[in-house]
Tab-separated table of C-alpha atoms in Angstrom:
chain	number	residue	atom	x	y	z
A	85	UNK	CA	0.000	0.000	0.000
A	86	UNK	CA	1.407	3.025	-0.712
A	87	UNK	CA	2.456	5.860	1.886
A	88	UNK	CA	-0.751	8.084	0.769
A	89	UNK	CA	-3.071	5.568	1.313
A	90	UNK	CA	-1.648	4.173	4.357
A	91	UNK	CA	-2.358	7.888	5.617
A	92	UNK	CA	-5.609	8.626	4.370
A	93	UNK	CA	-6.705	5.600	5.713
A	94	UNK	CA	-5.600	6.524	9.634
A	95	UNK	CA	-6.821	10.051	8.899
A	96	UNK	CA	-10.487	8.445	7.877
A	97	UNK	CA	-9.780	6.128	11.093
A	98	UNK	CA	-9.344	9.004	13.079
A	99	UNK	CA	-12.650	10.716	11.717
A	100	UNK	CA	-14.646	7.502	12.073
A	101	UNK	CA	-13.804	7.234	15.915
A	102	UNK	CA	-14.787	10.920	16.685
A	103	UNK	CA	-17.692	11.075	15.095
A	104	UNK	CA	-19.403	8.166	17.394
A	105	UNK	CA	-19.591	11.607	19.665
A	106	UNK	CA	-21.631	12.592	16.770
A	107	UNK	CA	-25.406	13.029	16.323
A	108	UNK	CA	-27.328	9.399	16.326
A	109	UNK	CA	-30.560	8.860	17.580
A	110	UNK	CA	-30.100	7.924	21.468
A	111	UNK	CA	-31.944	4.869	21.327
A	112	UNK	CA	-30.408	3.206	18.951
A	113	UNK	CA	-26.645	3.574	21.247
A	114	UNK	CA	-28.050	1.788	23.648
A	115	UNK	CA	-27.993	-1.676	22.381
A	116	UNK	CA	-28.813	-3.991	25.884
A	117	UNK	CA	-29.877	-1.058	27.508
A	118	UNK	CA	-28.912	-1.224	31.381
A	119	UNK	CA	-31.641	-2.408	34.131
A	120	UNK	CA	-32.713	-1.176	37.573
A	121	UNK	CA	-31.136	-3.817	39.314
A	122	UNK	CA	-27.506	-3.132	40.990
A	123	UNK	CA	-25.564	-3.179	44.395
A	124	UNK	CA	-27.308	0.053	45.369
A	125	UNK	CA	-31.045	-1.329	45.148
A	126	UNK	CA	-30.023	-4.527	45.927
A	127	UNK	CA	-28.366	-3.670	49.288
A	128	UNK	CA	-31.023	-1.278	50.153
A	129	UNK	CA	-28.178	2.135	49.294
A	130	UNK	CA	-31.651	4.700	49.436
A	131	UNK	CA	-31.377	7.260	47.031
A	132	UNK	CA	-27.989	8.081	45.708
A	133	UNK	CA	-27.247	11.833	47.104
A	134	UNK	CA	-24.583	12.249	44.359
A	135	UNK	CA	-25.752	10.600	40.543
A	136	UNK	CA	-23.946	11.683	37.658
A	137	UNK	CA	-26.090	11.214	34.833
A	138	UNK	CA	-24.442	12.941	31.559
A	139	UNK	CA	-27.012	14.973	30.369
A	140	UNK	CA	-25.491	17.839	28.361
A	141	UNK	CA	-21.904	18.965	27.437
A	142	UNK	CA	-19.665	17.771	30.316
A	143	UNK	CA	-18.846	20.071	33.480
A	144	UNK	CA	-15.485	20.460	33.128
A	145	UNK	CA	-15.837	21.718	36.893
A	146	UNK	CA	-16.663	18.107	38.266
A	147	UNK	CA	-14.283	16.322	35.707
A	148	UNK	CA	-10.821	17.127	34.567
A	149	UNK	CA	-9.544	14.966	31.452
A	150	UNK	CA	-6.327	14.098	30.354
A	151	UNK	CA	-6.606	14.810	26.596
A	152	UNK	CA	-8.784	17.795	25.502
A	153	UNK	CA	-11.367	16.041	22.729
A	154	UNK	CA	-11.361	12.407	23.420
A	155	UNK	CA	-13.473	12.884	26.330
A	156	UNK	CA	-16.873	14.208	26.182
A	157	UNK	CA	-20.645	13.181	26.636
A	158	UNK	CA	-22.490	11.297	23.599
A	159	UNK	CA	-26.578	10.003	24.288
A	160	UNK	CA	-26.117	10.634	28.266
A	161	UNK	CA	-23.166	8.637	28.988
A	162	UNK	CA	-19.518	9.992	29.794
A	163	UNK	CA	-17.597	8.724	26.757
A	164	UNK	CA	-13.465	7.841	26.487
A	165	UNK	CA	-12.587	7.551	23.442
A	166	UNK	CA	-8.778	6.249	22.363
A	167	UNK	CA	-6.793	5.971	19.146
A	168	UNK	CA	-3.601	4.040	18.248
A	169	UNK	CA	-1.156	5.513	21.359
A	170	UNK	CA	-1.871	7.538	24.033
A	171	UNK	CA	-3.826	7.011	27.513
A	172	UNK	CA	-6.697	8.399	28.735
A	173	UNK	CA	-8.073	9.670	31.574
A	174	UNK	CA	-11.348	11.367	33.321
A	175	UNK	CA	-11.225	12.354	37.187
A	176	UNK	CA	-13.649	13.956	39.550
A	177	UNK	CA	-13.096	17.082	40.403
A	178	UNK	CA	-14.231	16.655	44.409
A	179	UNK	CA	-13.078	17.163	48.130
A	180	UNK	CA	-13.019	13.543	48.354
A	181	UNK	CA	-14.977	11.022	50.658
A	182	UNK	CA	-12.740	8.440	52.857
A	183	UNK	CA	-15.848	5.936	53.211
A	184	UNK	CA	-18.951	5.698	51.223
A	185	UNK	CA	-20.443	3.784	48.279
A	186	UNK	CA	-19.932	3.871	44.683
A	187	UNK	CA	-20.869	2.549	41.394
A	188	UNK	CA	-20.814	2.811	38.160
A	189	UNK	CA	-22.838	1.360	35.214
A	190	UNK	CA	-19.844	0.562	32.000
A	191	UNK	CA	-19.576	-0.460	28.776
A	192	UNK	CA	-16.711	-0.836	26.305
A	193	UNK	CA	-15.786	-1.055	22.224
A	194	UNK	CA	-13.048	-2.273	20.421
A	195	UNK	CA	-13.437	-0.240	17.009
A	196	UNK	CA	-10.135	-2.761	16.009
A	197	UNK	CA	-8.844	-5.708	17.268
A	198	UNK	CA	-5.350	-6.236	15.584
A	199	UNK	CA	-3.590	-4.387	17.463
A	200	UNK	CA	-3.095	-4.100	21.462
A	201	UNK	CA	-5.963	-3.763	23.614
A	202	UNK	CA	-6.186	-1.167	26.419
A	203	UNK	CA	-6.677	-1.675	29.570
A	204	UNK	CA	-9.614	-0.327	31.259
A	205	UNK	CA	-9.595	0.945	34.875
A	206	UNK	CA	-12.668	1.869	37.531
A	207	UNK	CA	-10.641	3.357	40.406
A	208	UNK	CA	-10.705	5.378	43.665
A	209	UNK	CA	-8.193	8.051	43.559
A	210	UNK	CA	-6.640	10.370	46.221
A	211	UNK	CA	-8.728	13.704	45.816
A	212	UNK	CA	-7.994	16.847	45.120
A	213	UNK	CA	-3.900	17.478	45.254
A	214	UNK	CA	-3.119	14.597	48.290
A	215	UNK	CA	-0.241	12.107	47.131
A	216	UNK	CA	-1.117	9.005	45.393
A	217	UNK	CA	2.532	7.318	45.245
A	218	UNK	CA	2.599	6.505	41.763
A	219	UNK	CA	-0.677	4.484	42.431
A	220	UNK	CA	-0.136	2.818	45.874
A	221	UNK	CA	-3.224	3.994	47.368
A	222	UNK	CA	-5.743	3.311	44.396
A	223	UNK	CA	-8.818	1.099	45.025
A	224	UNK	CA	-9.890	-0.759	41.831
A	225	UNK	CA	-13.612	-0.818	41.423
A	226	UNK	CA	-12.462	-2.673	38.085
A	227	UNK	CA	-9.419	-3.455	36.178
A	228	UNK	CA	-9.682	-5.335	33.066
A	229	UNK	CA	-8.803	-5.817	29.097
A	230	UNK	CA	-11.634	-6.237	26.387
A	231	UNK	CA	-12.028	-9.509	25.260
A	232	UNK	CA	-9.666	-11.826	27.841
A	233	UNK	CA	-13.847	-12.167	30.335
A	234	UNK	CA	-12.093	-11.843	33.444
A	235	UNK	CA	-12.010	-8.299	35.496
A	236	UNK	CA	-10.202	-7.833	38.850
A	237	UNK	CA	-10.342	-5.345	41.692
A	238	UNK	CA	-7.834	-4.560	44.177
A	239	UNK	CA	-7.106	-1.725	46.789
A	240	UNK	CA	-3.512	-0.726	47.415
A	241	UNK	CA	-1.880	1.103	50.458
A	242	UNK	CA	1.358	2.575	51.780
A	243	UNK	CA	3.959	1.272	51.491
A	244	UNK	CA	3.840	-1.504	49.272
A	245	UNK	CA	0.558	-3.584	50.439
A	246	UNK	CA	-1.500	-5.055	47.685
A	247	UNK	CA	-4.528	-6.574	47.990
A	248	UNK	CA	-6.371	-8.443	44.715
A	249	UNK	CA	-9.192	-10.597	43.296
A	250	UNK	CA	-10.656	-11.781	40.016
A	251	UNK	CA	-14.245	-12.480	38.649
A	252	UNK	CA	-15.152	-14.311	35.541
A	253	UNK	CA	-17.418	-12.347	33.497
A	254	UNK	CA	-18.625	-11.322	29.569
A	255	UNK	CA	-16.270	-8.881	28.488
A	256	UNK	CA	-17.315	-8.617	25.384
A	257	UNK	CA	-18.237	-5.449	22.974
A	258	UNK	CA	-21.366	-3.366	24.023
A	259	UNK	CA	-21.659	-5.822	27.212
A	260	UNK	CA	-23.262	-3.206	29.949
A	261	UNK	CA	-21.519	-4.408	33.240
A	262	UNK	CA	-21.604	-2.548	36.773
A	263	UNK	CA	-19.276	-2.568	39.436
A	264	UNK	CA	-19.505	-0.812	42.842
A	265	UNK	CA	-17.280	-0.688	45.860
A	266	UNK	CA	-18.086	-0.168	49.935
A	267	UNK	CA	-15.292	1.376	51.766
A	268	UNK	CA	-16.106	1.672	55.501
A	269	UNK	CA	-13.689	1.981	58.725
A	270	UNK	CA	-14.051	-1.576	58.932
A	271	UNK	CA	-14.158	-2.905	55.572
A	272	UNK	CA	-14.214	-2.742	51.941
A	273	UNK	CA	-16.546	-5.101	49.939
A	274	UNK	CA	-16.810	-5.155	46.060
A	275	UNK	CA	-20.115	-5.920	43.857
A	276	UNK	CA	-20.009	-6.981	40.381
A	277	UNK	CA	-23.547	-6.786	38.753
A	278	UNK	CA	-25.437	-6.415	42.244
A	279	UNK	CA	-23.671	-9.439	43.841
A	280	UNK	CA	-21.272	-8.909	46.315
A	281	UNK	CA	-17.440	-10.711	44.970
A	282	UNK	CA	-15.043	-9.723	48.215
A	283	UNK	CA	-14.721	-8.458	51.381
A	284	UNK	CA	-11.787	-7.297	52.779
A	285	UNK	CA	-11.182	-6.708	56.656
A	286	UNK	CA	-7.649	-6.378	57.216
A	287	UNK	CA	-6.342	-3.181	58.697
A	288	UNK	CA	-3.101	-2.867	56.491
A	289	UNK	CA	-6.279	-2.182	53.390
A	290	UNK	CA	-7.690	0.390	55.259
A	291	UNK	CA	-5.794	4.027	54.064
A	292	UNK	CA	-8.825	6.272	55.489
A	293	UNK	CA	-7.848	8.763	52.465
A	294	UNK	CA	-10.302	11.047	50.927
A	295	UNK	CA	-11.395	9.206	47.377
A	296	UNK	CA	-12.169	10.493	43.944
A	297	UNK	CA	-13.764	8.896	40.885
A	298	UNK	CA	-11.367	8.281	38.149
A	299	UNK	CA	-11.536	6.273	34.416
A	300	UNK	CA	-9.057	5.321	32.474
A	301	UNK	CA	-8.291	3.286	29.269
A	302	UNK	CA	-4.622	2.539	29.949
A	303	UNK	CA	-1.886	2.332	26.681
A	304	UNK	CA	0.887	0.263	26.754
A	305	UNK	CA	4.179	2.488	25.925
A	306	UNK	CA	5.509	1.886	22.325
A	307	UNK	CA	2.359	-0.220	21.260
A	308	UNK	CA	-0.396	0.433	18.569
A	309	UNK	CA	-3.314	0.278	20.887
A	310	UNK	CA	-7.172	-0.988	19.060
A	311	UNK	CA	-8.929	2.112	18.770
A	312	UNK	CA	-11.543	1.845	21.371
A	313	UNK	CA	-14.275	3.882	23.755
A	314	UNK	CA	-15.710	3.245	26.934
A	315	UNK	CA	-18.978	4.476	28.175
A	316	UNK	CA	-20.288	5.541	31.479
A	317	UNK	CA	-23.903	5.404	31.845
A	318	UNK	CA	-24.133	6.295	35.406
A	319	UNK	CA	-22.011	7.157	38.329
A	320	UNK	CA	-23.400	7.175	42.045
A	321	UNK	CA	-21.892	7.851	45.138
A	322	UNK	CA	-24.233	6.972	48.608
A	323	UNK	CA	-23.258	7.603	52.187
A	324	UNK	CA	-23.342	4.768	54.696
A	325	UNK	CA	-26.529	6.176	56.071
A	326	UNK	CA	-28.409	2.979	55.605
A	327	UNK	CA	-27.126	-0.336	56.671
A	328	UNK	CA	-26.993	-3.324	53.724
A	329	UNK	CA	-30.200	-5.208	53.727
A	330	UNK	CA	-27.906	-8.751	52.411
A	331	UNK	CA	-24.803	-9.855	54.306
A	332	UNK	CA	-21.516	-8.245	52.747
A	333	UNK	CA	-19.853	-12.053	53.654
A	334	UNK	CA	-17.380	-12.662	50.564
A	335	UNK	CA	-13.955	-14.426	50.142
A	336	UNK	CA	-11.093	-12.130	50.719
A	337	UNK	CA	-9.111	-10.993	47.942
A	338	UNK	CA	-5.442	-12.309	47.704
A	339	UNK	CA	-2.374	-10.453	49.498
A	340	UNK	CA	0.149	-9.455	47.277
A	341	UNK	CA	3.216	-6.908	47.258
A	342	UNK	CA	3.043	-3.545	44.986
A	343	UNK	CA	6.235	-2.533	43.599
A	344	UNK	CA	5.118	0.467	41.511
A	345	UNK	CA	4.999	2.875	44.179
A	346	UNK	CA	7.210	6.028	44.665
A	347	UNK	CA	8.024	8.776	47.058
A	348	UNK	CA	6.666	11.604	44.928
A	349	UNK	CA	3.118	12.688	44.516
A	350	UNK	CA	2.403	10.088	41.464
């Protein structure tokens, strides 16, 4: 193929993945359109005080993005969209909240699948400007790549404490998933699709840091990465106002060691 082809055709690429910000009829985006049922009505949450719906252009004073134009709203849902290098990032813009619930309805794309697939994270962040250590105080609501139908979830502390599970699931294109986390000064406990997966009681996984929202579809340096999106339906955020209505009783994720931590903020 020659050198002008070869270009037009990543230029048309390029086009094709922005415009699915573009101007189809909602409806017809929301193939498997999400339920009512999740962690937060199945565990008896109330009503969410903080819900993040995506109506409208984004609020670029409740999310900050890491690349200006690949993240934006399209039909309601918080859209990520990623080309062939580069990652990409949304975080909430918030105080932060040490305990609490959270959970978020997701769905993912692969435009391509020839090349390397990102890898998408659902995580708790320190808020605001507090130091995350290169990511050694992140909990995972999710951490998975397209297509391999297995996501895990782990929550990290100082200094190098790891703790990590994995759940079997449908990872495939346009599959509507949600994951939630409880962090309380007791526990944490993680729900996958309204069941609860793990609970974790251990006092070297409880940081007590203030937490913020944050998605990412993760490149690998040097690799051509599958031009892909992911797509937030909902985010919701409860206080631990009302007890859980079902037991929280789960196997405890697996302790492991975290060696990609750092001094600096990170």
């Amino acid at each position: 193929m020659s050198t002008t082809k070869r270009a037009l055709g990543s230029i048309l690429g390029t086009v094709a993945l922005i415009a699915t910000l573009g101007a189809a009829p909602a409806d017809a985006d929301h193939a498997q359109p999400p339920g009512p049922v999740h962690a937060g009505s199945e565990y008896g949450w109330g009503r969410a005080p903080v819900n993040y719906t995506f109506i409208g252009s984004l609020d670029r004073s409740q999310w900050k993005v890491s690349r200006q134009g690949k993240v934006g709203n399209q039909h309601g849902m918080l859209t990520l969209l990623a080309g062939r290098h580069g990652t990409v990032r949304a975080t909430e813009q918030t105080r932060g909240r040490a305990v609490g619930r959270w959970e978020t309805r997701i769905r993912h794309r692969q435009y391509v699948h020839r090349n390397t697939p990102y890898r998408v994270l659902i995580e708790l962040v320190p808020a605001g400007d507090r130091k995350g250590y290169c990511g050694a105080r992140n909990v995972a609501l999710a951490s998975y790549t397209p297509g391999v139908n297995k996501a895990g979830h782990y929550i990290r502390t100082r200094p190098d404490n790891r703790f990590v599970a994995r759940k079997g699931l449908n990872l495939s294109d346009n599959q509507w998933h949600t994951f939630a986390v409880e962090v309380t000064r007791e526990r944490i406990s993680w729900f996958v699709d309204s069941h609860v997966v793990s609970t974790e009681k251990r006092k070297d996984a409880l940081s007590g840091v203030p937490f913020a929202v944050r998605y990412t579809m993760e490149a690998e340096p040097g690799k051509r990465m599958n031009e892909s999106r992911i797509q937030m339906d909902w985010l919701r955020y409860w206080t631990l106002k009302n007890p859980d209505t079902k037991s929280t009783a789960a196997p405890r994720p697996e302790r492991k060691t975290y060696r990609d931590g750092c001094a600096g903020r990170g």
